[in-house]
Coordinates of C-alpha atoms in Angstrom, one line a residue:
X971 CA 1.4 5.5 42.4
X972 CA 0.2 2.1 41.0
X973 CA 1.2 -0.9 43.0
X974 CA 2.5 -4.0 41.2
X975 CA 0.0 -6.8 40.6
X976 CA -0.5 -9.1 43.5
X977 CA 1.2 -12.0 41.7
X978 CA 4.3 -9.8 41.0
X979 CA 7.6 -11.1 42.5
X980 CA 10.9 -9.2 42.3
X981 CA 13.8 -10.8 40.5
X982 CA 16.2 -8.6 42.4
X983 CA 15.9 -7.1 45.9
X984 CA 18.2 -4.1 46.5
X985 CA 18.6 -3.3 50.2
X986 CA 20.2 -0.3 52.0
X987 CA 22.0 -1.3 55.2
X988 CA 22.0 1.4 57.9
X989 CA 18.4 2.2 59.0
X990 CA 17.0 -0.5 56.7
X991 CA 18.6 -3.8 57.7
X992 CA 20.3 -2.5 60.8
X993 CA 18.8 -0.3 63.5
X994 CA 20.3 3.1 64.2
X995 CA 21.9 3.8 67.6
X996 CA 19.8 6.7 69.0
X997 CA 21.5 10.0 68.6
X998 CA 24.6 8.7 66.8
X999 CA 25.5 8.3 63.2
X1000 CA 26.0 4.6 63.4
X1001 CA 24.1 1.4 63.5
X1002 CA 23.8 -1.6 65.8
X1003 CA 25.8 -4.3 63.9
X1004 CA 23.1 -6.9 64.4
X1005 CA 20.6 -8.4 62.0
X1006 CA 17.3 -9.5 63.6
X1007 CA 16.0 -13.0 62.9
X1008 CA 13.0 -11.6 61.0
X1009 CA 15.2 -9.7 58.6
X1010 CA 17.6 -12.6 58.2
X1011 CA 14.7 -15.0 57.4
X1012 CA 13.1 -12.7 54.9
X1013 CA 16.4 -12.3 53.0
X1014 CA 16.8 -16.1 53.0
X1015 CA 13.4 -16.5 51.5
X1016 CA 14.4 -14.2 48.6
X1017 CA 17.4 -16.3 47.9
X1018 CA 15.5 -19.5 48.2
X1019 CA 13.1 -18.3 45.5
X1020 CA 16.0 -17.9 43.1
X1021 CA 15.9 -14.0 43.2
X1022 CA 19.0 -11.9 43.8
X1023 CA 19.7 -9.9 46.9
X1024 CA 22.1 -6.9 46.4
X1025 CA 23.3 -4.7 49.2
X1026 CA 23.4 -1.1 48.2
X1027 CA 25.0 1.3 50.7
X1028 CA 27.1 4.4 51.2
X1029 CA 29.5 2.1 53.2
X1030 CA 32.9 1.2 51.9
X1031 CA 33.2 -2.4 50.6
X1032 CA 34.9 -3.8 53.7
X1033 CA 32.1 -2.5 55.9
X1034 CA 29.5 -4.3 53.7
X1035 CA 31.0 -7.7 53.4
X1036 CA 30.5 -8.0 57.2
X1037 CA 26.8 -7.5 56.8
X1038 CA 26.6 -9.9 53.9
X1039 CA 28.2 -12.5 56.3
X1040 CA 25.6 -11.7 59.0
X1041 CA 22.8 -12.3 56.5
X1042 CA 24.4 -15.5 55.1
X1043 CA 24.0 -14.1 51.6
X1044 CA 26.8 -16.3 50.2
X1045 CA 25.2 -19.5 51.2
X1046 CA 23.6 -20.2 47.8
X1047 CA 26.8 -20.9 45.8
X1048 CA 27.3 -17.8 43.6
X1049 CA 29.4 -14.7 44.4
X1050 CA 27.2 -11.8 45.5
X1051 CA 26.9 -8.5 43.8
X1052 CA 27.5 -5.5 46.2
X1053 CA 27.0 -1.8 45.4
X1054 CA 29.3 0.2 47.7
X1055 CA 30.2 3.9 48.2
X1056 CA 26.8 5.1 47.0
X1057 CA 27.2 3.4 43.6
X1058 CA 30.8 4.4 42.9
X1059 CA 32.1 0.9 43.5
X1060 CA 30.6 -2.5 42.5
X1061 CA 32.1 -5.7 43.8
X1062 CA 31.7 -9.4 43.9
X1063 CA 32.0 -11.4 47.1
X1064 CA 33.5 -13.7 48.3
X1065 CA 36.3 -13.0 47.9
X1066 CA 35.9 -9.2 47.6
X1067 CA 36.7 -8.3 44.0
X1068 CA 36.0 -4.8 42.6
X1069 CA 34.6 -5.2 39.1
X1070 CA 33.4 -1.6 38.5
X1071 CA 34.5 1.8 39.8
X1072 CA 33.9 5.4 38.9
X1073 CA 36.4 8.1 40.2
X1074 CA 36.6 11.9 40.0
X1075 CA 38.8 14.8 40.8
X1076 CA 37.5 15.9 44.2
X1077 CA 39.9 18.8 44.8
X1078 CA 37.6 21.7 43.8
X1079 CA 34.6 20.4 45.7
X1080 CA 36.5 19.7 48.8
X1081 CA 38.2 23.1 48.7
X1082 CA 34.8 24.8 48.3
X1083 CA 33.2 22.9 51.2
X1084 CA 36.2 23.5 53.6
X1085 CA 36.1 27.2 52.8
X1086 CA 32.7 27.3 54.4
X1087 CA 33.4 24.7 57.1
X1088 CA 37.2 25.0 57.7
X1089 CA 37.1 22.7 60.8
X1090 CA 35.2 19.9 59.0
X1091 CA 36.7 16.4 58.9
X1092 CA 37.6 14.7 55.6
X1093 CA 37.9 11.0 54.8
X1094 CA 38.8 9.0 51.8
X1095 CA 38.6 5.2 51.6
X1096 CA 41.9 3.3 51.9
X1097 CA 40.8 0.1 50.0
X1098 CA 40.7 -3.0 52.1
X1099 CA 42.0 -1.2 55.2
X1100 CA 39.7 1.6 56.3
X1101 CA 40.0 5.3 55.7
X1102 CA 42.6 8.1 55.4
X1103 CA 41.2 10.9 57.6
X1104 CA 42.1 14.5 58.3
X1105 CA 41.4 14.0 62.0
X1106 CA 39.5 11.6 64.3
X1107 CA 35.8 11.0 63.4
X1108 CA 33.2 10.5 66.1
X1109 CA 33.4 7.0 67.5
X1110 CA 31.8 4.3 65.4
X1111 CA 31.1 6.4 62.3
X1112 CA 33.9 4.9 60.2
X1113 CA 34.7 1.2 60.1
X1114 CA 38.1 -0.3 59.8
X1115 CA 41.5 1.3 60.5
X1116 CA 41.9 5.1 60.1
X1117 CA 45.2 6.7 59.0
X1118 CA 45.6 10.5 59.6
X1119 CA 46.8 12.3 56.4
X1120 CA 46.8 15.8 54.9
X1121 CA 43.7 16.6 52.9
X1122 CA 45.7 17.7 49.8
X1123 CA 47.4 14.3 49.8
X1124 CA 44.1 12.4 50.2
X1125 CA 42.6 14.0 47.1
X1126 CA 45.7 14.4 45.0
X1127 CA 44.6 11.5 42.8
X1128 CA 41.1 10.7 41.5
X1129 CA 38.9 9.1 44.2
X1130 CA 35.5 7.3 44.1
X1131 CA 34.1 9.1 47.1
X1132 CA 35.0 11.7 49.7
X1133 CA 33.3 12.0 53.1
X1134 CA 33.1 15.4 54.8
X1135 CA 31.8 15.5 58.4
X1136 CA 31.3 18.5 60.7
X1137 CA 30.2 17.4 64.2
X1138 CA 29.5 21.0 65.1
X1139 CA 27.0 21.4 62.3
X1140 CA 23.6 19.9 61.5
X1141 CA 22.3 17.9 58.5
X1142 CA 20.2 21.0 57.6
X1143 CA 23.3 23.1 57.5
X1144 CA 24.9 20.7 55.0
X1145 CA 21.8 20.6 52.8
X1146 CA 21.9 24.3 52.6
X1147 CA 25.6 24.4 52.1
X1148 CA 25.5 21.9 49.1
X1149 CA 22.6 23.8 47.5
X1150 CA 24.4 27.1 47.8
X1151 CA 27.8 25.9 46.5
X1152 CA 26.3 24.1 43.4
X1153 CA 29.4 21.8 43.5
X1154 CA 29.8 21.7 39.7
X1155 CA 31.2 18.5 38.3
X1156 CA 30.4 16.7 41.5
X1157 CA 27.3 15.0 42.9
X1158 CA 26.6 14.9 46.6
X1159 CA 24.3 13.5 49.3
X1160 CA 23.7 14.6 52.8
X1161 CA 23.3 12.0 55.6
X1162 CA 21.3 12.0 58.8
X1163 CA 23.9 14.2 60.5
X1164 CA 26.2 16.9 59.1
X1165 CA 27.7 14.2 56.8
X1166 CA 28.3 15.0 53.1
X1167 CA 29.3 12.4 50.6
X1168 CA 30.9 13.8 47.4
X1169 CA 30.7 11.5 44.4
X1170 CA 31.3 11.5 40.6
X1171 CA 28.5 13.2 38.6
X1172 CA 25.7 10.8 37.7
X1173 CA 26.8 8.2 40.3
X1174 CA 24.3 7.0 42.8
X1175 CA 23.0 3.7 44.2
X1176 CA 20.7 3.7 41.1
X1177 CA 23.6 3.8 38.6
X1178 CA 25.4 1.0 40.5
X1179 CA 22.3 -1.1 40.6
X1180 CA 21.7 -0.5 36.9
X1181 CA 25.2 -1.9 36.2
X1182 CA 24.4 -5.0 38.3
X1183 CA 21.0 -5.5 36.8
X1184 CA 22.5 -5.4 33.3
X1185 CA 25.0 -8.1 34.3
X1186 CA 22.2 -10.3 35.7
X1187 CA 19.8 -9.6 32.8
X1188 CA 17.2 -8.2 35.2
X1189 CA 14.9 -5.3 34.1
X1190 CA 14.5 -2.5 36.6
X1191 CA 10.7 -3.1 36.5
X1192 CA 11.5 -6.4 38.4
X1193 CA 13.5 -4.7 41.1
X1194 CA 12.3 -4.1 44.7
X1195 CA 14.4 -1.5 46.5
X1196 CA 14.1 -0.5 50.2
X1197 CA 15.9 2.4 51.9
X1198 CA 15.6 5.2 54.4
X1199 CA 18.2 7.9 53.6
X1200 CA 18.7 10.8 51.1
X1201 CA 21.2 8.6 49.4
X1202 CA 18.4 6.1 48.6
X1203 CA 16.3 8.6 46.6
X1204 CA 17.6 7.8 43.2
X1205 CA 17.5 4.0 43.9
X1206 CA 13.8 4.2 45.0
X1207 CA 12.9 6.2 41.9
X1208 CA 14.8 3.8 39.6
X1209 CA 13.4 0.5 40.9
X1210 CA 10.1 -1.0 39.7
X1211 CA 9.0 -0.7 43.3
X1212 CA 10.8 1.7 45.7
X1213 CA 9.9 1.5 49.3
X1214 CA 10.9 3.9 52.1
X1215 CA 11.4 2.8 55.7
X1216 CA 8.9 4.2 58.2
X1217 CA 11.4 6.5 59.9
X1218 CA 12.7 8.0 56.6
X1219 CA 12.8 11.7 56.1
X1220 CA 9.8 13.2 54.2
X1221 CA 11.8 13.8 51.0
X1222 CA 12.6 10.1 50.8
X1223 CA 9.0 9.1 51.5
X1224 CA 7.8 11.5 48.9
X1225 CA 9.6 9.7 46.0
X1226 CA 8.7 6.1 47.2
X1227 CA 6.0 4.0 45.8
X1228 CA 5.1 2.9 49.4
X1229 CA 6.3 3.3 53.0
X1230 CA 6.8 0.3 55.2
X1231 CA 7.2 0.1 59.0
X1232 CA 10.3 1.6 60.7
X1233 CA 13.5 -0.3 61.1
X1234 CA 12.8 -0.7 64.8
X1235 CA 9.9 -3.1 63.9
X1236 CA 11.6 -4.8 61.0
X1237 CA 10.0 -2.8 58.2
X1238 CA 12.3 -4.3 55.6
X1239 CA 11.1 -7.8 56.6
X1240 CA 7.5 -6.7 56.4
X1241 CA 7.9 -5.4 52.8
X1242 CA 9.9 -8.4 51.7
X1243 CA 7.2 -10.6 53.2
X1244 CA 4.6 -9.1 50.8
X1245 CA 6.4 -10.7 47.8
X1246 CA 8.2 -13.6 49.5
X1247 CA 5.8 -14.9 52.2
X1248 CA 6.5 -17.5 54.8
X1249 CA 5.5 -20.9 53.5
X1250 CA 1.8 -21.5 54.0
X1251 CA 1.0 -17.9 55.0
X1252 CA 0.2 -16.5 51.6
X1253 CA 1.2 -13.1 50.4
X1254 CA -0.4 -9.7 50.9
X1255 CA -2.2 -8.0 48.1
X1256 CA 0.0 -5.7 46.1

């Protein structure tokens, strides 16, 4: 793919969180809740230039505002734009205010998945609190408070997203499961583990970012997006420049315009530095 001109500079930088800004805890489906100085400084240079930084994650809103605080994203006066729940929820912060949400009837898809994985765990966000869950998730995988509830009650009304997790299965098992089921009327994405996000059709980080870009008057050609997971594929394809992290799975790297270093060596900061260099250092060629 053709790289942008060397004098190109994004007007909006869209950043995944887990595995992009935050390092993964080895062997667990969770991140170290710590931003490195290199990543923090790179993000601040974007803001100092007048460009926008938008966090785009599968996380629930209350788990994203914490990261926004760690990055000091709200130190430039304006409310932030945040794309949560893989694009189903868009909010402004601070204070946290949902401005756009897409919901769907999750009952058929959940029933189809549980027929194949009857012991799988189910979670639905309880806005501002945490999640309603069918049973305890592995430690650290869900932020906030969890409230045990019956699955039929959790999906009785339209929801923006459903998480299905089977600690006894693998990510590959879930990739095959979703492909076999078809899940008509529902989109899905498989995580690094046996973690399945069910979402409204057509909803992805790309659709959430498209909404934000329209509000800001930014063309997608002027967007830099960085991510590492299968839920980043649409975002990387949509953005003017989509960059995969070095540790991303091959299917993510295949759709990216470029691949940066891994999260363990601050690959996001390296990529941001191409377009927003440290003062006096000069930028890299595009």
